[in-house]
């Protein structure tokens, strides 16, 4: 029984070491041609967060790219709510 416990501990240490190595190298596998992993690649810039607006009819918050507006400038989450508000 004590050998089983030592075996489990040894396997846990091996897995921990492999994960530590992977995180230090960035998780990339060695590239062919002797180049360093990640060499020549740029980080992609994240897009800025999108503005959130509130529907004038139901009050739900949603991204501005999905907004439907009327001539008065009110913002709605769908054509249905735009139609209900103007009726």
Coordinates of N, CA, C and O in Angstrom, one line a residue:
X1 N 0.8 -1.2 0.0 CA 0.0 0.0 0.0 C 0.9 1.3 0.0 O 0.5 2.2 -0.7
X2 N 2.0 1.2 0.8 CA 2.8 2.4 0.8 C 3.5 2.7 -0.5 O 3.7 3.8 -0.9
X3 N 3.7 1.6 -1.3 CA 4.3 1.8 -2.6 C 3.4 2.4 -3.6 O 3.7 3.2 -4.5
X4 N 2.1 2.1 -3.4 CA 1.1 2.8 -4.3 C 1.0 4.3 -4.0 O 0.9 5.1 -4.9
X5 N 1.1 4.7 -2.7 CA 1.1 6.1 -2.4 C 2.3 6.8 -3.0 O 2.2 7.9 -3.5
X6 N 3.4 6.2 -2.9 CA 4.7 6.8 -3.4 C 4.6 6.9 -5.0 O 5.0 7.8 -5.6
X7 N 3.9 5.9 -5.6 CA 3.8 5.9 -7.0 C 2.9 7.1 -7.4 O 3.2 7.8 -8.4
X8 N 1.8 7.3 -6.7 CA 0.8 8.4 -7.0 C 1.5 9.7 -6.8 O 1.4 10.7 -7.6
X9 N 2.3 9.9 -5.8 CA 3.1 11.1 -5.5 C 4.1 11.4 -6.6 O 4.2 12.5 -7.1
X10 N 4.8 10.3 -7.0 CA 5.8 10.5 -8.1 C 5.1 10.9 -9.4 O 5.6 11.8 -10.1
X11 N 4.0 10.3 -9.7 CA 3.3 10.7 -11.0 C 2.8 12.1 -10.9 O 2.8 12.9 -11.9
X12 N 2.3 12.5 -9.7 CA 1.9 13.9 -9.6 C 3.0 14.9 -9.8 O 2.9 15.9 -10.4
X13 N 4.2 14.6 -9.2 CA 5.4 15.4 -9.4 C 5.8 15.5 -10.9 O 6.1 16.6 -11.4
X14 N 5.7 14.4 -11.6 CA 6.1 14.4 -13.0 C 5.1 15.3 -13.8 O 5.5 16.0 -14.7
X15 N 3.9 15.1 -13.5 CA 2.9 15.9 -14.3 C 3.1 17.4 -14.0 O 3.0 18.3 -14.8
X16 N 3.3 17.7 -12.7 CA 3.6 19.1 -12.3 C 4.8 19.7 -13.0 O 4.7 20.8 -13.5
X17 N 5.8 18.9 -13.1 CA 7.1 19.4 -13.8 C 6.8 19.6 -15.3 O 7.2 20.6 -15.9
X18 N 6.1 18.7 -15.9 CA 5.8 18.9 -17.3 C 4.9 20.1 -17.6 O 5.1 20.8 -18.6
X19 N 4.0 20.4 -16.7 CA 3.1 21.6 -16.9 C 3.9 22.8 -16.7 O 3.7 23.8 -17.3
X20 N 4.9 22.8 -15.7 CA 5.7 24.0 -15.5 C 6.6 24.2 -16.7 O 6.8 25.4 -17.1
X21 N 7.1 23.2 -17.3 CA 8.0 23.4 -18.5 C 7.1 23.9 -19.6 O 7.6 24.8 -20.3
X22 N 5.9 23.4 -19.8 CA 5.1 23.9 -20.9 C 4.7 25.4 -20.7 O 4.7 26.1 -21.6
X23 N 4.4 25.8 -19.5 CA 4.1 27.2 -19.2 C 5.3 28.1 -19.4 O 5.1 29.2 -19.8
X24 N 6.5 27.6 -19.2 CA 7.7 28.4 -19.4 C 8.0 28.6 -20.9 O 8.5 29.7 -21.3
X25 N 7.7 27.6 -21.7 CA 8.0 27.7 -23.1 C 6.8 28.3 -23.9 O 6.8 28.5 -25.1
X26 N 5.7 28.7 -23.2 CA 4.6 29.3 -23.8 C 3.6 28.2 -24.4 O 2.7 28.6 -25.1
X27 N 3.8 27.0 -24.1 CA 2.9 25.9 -24.6 C 3.1 25.6 -26.1 O 2.4 24.8 -26.6
X28 N 4.1 26.1 -26.7 CA 4.3 25.9 -28.1 C 5.3 24.7 -28.3 O 6.2 24.5 -27.5
X29 N 5.0 23.9 -29.3 CA 6.0 22.8 -29.6 C 7.1 23.4 -30.4 O 7.0 24.4 -31.1
X30 N 8.3 22.7 -30.4 CA 9.4 23.2 -31.1 C 9.1 23.3 -32.6 O 8.5 22.5 -33.2
X31 N 9.5 24.5 -33.2 CA 9.2 24.7 -34.6 C 10.3 24.1 -35.5 O 11.4 24.0 -35.1
X32 N 9.9 23.6 -36.7 CA 10.9 23.1 -37.5 C 11.9 24.1 -38.0 O 11.5 25.3 -38.1
X33 N 13.1 23.8 -38.3 CA 14.1 24.7 -38.8 C 14.9 25.4 -37.8 O 15.7 26.3 -38.0
X34 N 14.8 24.9 -36.5 CA 15.6 25.4 -35.5 C 15.2 26.8 -34.9 O 15.9 27.4 -34.1
X35 N 14.1 27.3 -35.3 CA 13.6 28.6 -34.8 C 13.0 28.4 -33.4 O 12.5 27.3 -33.0
X36 N 13.1 29.4 -32.6 CA 12.5 29.3 -31.3 C 11.0 29.4 -31.4 O 10.5 30.0 -32.3
X37 N 10.3 28.7 -30.5 CA 8.8 28.8 -30.5 C 8.4 30.2 -30.3 O 8.8 30.9 -29.4
X38 N 7.4 30.6 -31.1 CA 6.9 31.9 -31.0 C 7.7 33.0 -31.7 O 7.3 34.2 -31.6
X39 N 8.8 32.7 -32.2 CA 9.7 33.7 -32.9 C 9.0 34.2 -34.1 O 8.5 33.4 -34.9
X40 N 8.9 35.5 -34.3 CA 8.3 36.1 -35.5 C 6.8 36.3 -35.4 O 6.2 36.7 -36.4
X41 N 6.2 35.9 -34.3 CA 4.8 36.1 -34.2 C 4.5 37.2 -33.3 O 5.2 37.4 -32.3
X42 N 3.5 38.0 -33.7 CA 3.1 39.1 -32.8 C 1.9 38.8 -32.1 O 1.1 38.0 -32.6
X43 N 1.8 39.3 -30.9 CA 0.5 39.1 -30.2 C -0.6 39.9 -30.9 O -0.4 41.1 -31.3
X44 N -1.7 39.3 -31.0 CA -2.8 40.0 -31.5 C -3.4 41.0 -30.5 O -3.6 40.6 -29.3
X45 N -3.6 42.2 -30.9 CA -4.2 43.1 -30.0 C -5.7 42.8 -29.8 O -6.4 42.6 -30.8
X46 N -6.1 42.9 -28.6 CA -7.5 42.7 -28.3 C -8.3 43.9 -28.7 O -7.8 45.1 -28.6
X47 N -9.5 43.7 -29.2 CA -10.3 44.8 -29.6 C -10.8 45.5 -28.3 O -11.0 44.9 -27.3
X48 N -11.0 46.8 -28.3 CA -11.6 47.5 -27.1 C -13.0 47.0 -26.8 O -13.7 46.5 -27.8
X49 N -13.4 47.0 -25.6 CA -14.7 46.5 -25.3 C -15.8 47.4 -26.0 O -15.7 48.6 -26.1
X50 N -16.8 46.7 -26.4 CA -17.9 47.3 -27.1 C -18.9 48.0 -26.1 O -19.1 47.5 -25.0
X51 N -19.4 49.1 -26.4 CA -20.3 49.9 -25.6 C -21.6 49.1 -25.4 O -22.1 48.4 -26.3
X52 N -22.2 49.2 -24.2 CA -23.5 48.5 -23.9 C -24.5 49.6 -23.7 O -24.3 50.6 -23.1
X53 N -25.7 49.3 -24.3 CA -26.8 50.2 -24.2 C -28.1 49.5 -23.6 O -28.1 48.3 -23.5
X54 N -29.1 50.3 -23.3 CA -30.3 49.7 -22.7 C -31.5 50.0 -23.6 O -31.7 51.1 -24.1
X55 N -32.3 48.9 -23.7 CA -33.5 49.0 -24.6 C -34.5 50.0 -23.9 O -34.7 49.9 -22.7
X56 N -35.0 50.9 -24.7 CA -36.0 51.9 -24.2 C -37.4 51.2 -23.9 O -38.1 51.8 -23.1
X57 N -37.6 50.0 -24.4 CA -38.9 49.4 -24.1 C -38.8 48.4 -23.0 O -39.6 48.5 -22.0
X58 N -37.9 47.5 -23.0 CA -37.8 46.4 -22.0 C -36.7 46.6 -20.9 O -36.7 45.9 -19.9
X59 N -35.7 47.4 -21.2 CA -34.7 47.7 -20.2 C -33.5 46.7 -20.3 O -32.6 46.8 -19.4
X60 N -33.5 45.8 -21.2 CA -32.4 44.8 -21.3 C -31.1 45.6 -21.8 O -31.2 46.5 -22.6
X61 N -30.0 45.1 -21.3 CA -28.7 45.7 -21.7 C -28.1 44.8 -22.8 O -28.1 43.6 -22.7
X62 N -27.6 45.4 -23.9 CA -27.0 44.6 -25.0 C -26.0 45.5 -25.7 O -25.9 46.7 -25.5
X63 N -25.1 44.8 -26.6 CA -24.1 45.6 -27.3 C -24.7 46.6 -28.3 O -25.8 46.3 -28.9
X64 N -24.1 47.7 -28.5 CA -24.5 48.8 -29.3 C -24.6 48.3 -30.8 O -25.4 48.8 -31.6
X65 N -23.8 47.3 -31.2 CA -23.8 46.9 -32.5 C -25.1 46.2 -32.9 O -25.4 46.0 -34.1
X66 N -25.8 45.7 -31.9 CA -27.1 45.0 -32.1 C -28.3 45.9 -32.0 O -29.5 45.5 -32.0
X67 N -28.1 47.2 -31.8 CA -29.1 48.2 -31.5 C -29.9 48.6 -32.7 O -29.4 48.6 -33.8
X68 N -31.2 48.8 -32.5 CA -32.1 49.4 -33.5 C -32.6 50.7 -32.9 O -33.1 50.8 -31.8
X69 N -32.4 51.8 -33.7 CA -32.8 53.1 -33.2 C -33.9 53.7 -34.0 O -34.2 53.3 -35.2
X70 N -34.7 54.6 -33.4 CA -35.7 55.3 -34.1 C -35.3 56.7 -34.5 O -34.1 57.1 -34.2
X71 N -36.1 57.5 -35.1 CA -35.8 58.9 -35.5 C -35.5 59.8 -34.3 O -34.7 60.7 -34.5
X72 N -36.0 59.5 -33.2 CA -35.8 60.3 -32.0 C -34.5 60.0 -31.3 O -34.1 60.6 -30.4
X73 N -33.8 58.9 -31.8 CA -32.6 58.5 -31.2 C -32.7 57.5 -30.0 O -31.7 57.2 -29.4
X74 N -33.9 57.0 -29.8 CA -34.1 56.0 -28.8 C -33.5 54.7 -29.3 O -33.6 54.3 -30.4
X75 N -33.0 53.9 -28.3 CA -32.4 52.6 -28.7 C -33.3 51.4 -28.3 O -33.8 51.4 -27.1
X76 N -33.4 50.5 -29.2 CA -34.2 49.3 -28.9 C -33.4 48.0 -29.2 O -32.5 48.0 -30.0
X77 N -33.8 46.9 -28.6 CA -33.1 45.7 -28.7 C -33.6 44.9 -30.0 O -32.9 44.0 -30.4
X78 N -34.8 45.2 -30.5 CA -35.3 44.5 -31.6 C -36.3 45.4 -32.4 O -36.7 46.4 -31.9
X79 N -36.5 44.9 -33.6 CA -37.5 45.6 -34.4 C -38.9 45.6 -33.8 O -39.7 46.5 -33.9
X80 N -39.2 44.5 -33.1 CA -40.5 44.3 -32.5 C -40.7 45.4 -31.4 O -41.7 46.0 -31.3
X81 N -39.7 45.6 -30.6 CA -39.8 46.6 -29.5 C -39.8 48.0 -30.1 O -40.5 48.9 -29.6
X82 N -39.2 48.2 -31.2 CA -39.2 49.5 -31.9 C -40.7 49.8 -32.4 O -41.3 50.8 -32.2
X83 N -41.3 48.7 -33.0 CA -42.7 48.8 -33.5 C -43.6 49.0 -32.3 O -44.5 49.8 -32.4
X84 N -43.4 48.3 -31.2 CA -44.3 48.5 -30.0 C -44.2 49.9 -29.4 O -45.2 50.4 -28.9
X85 N -43.1 50.4 -29.4 CA -42.9 51.8 -28.8 C -43.5 52.8 -29.6 O -44.0 53.9 -29.1
X86 N -43.5 52.7 -31.0 CA -44.0 53.7 -31.8 C -45.5 53.6 -32.0 O -46.1 54.5 -32.6
X87 N -46.1 52.5 -31.6 CA -47.5 52.3 -31.7 C -48.3 53.0 -30.6 O -47.9 53.4 -29.7

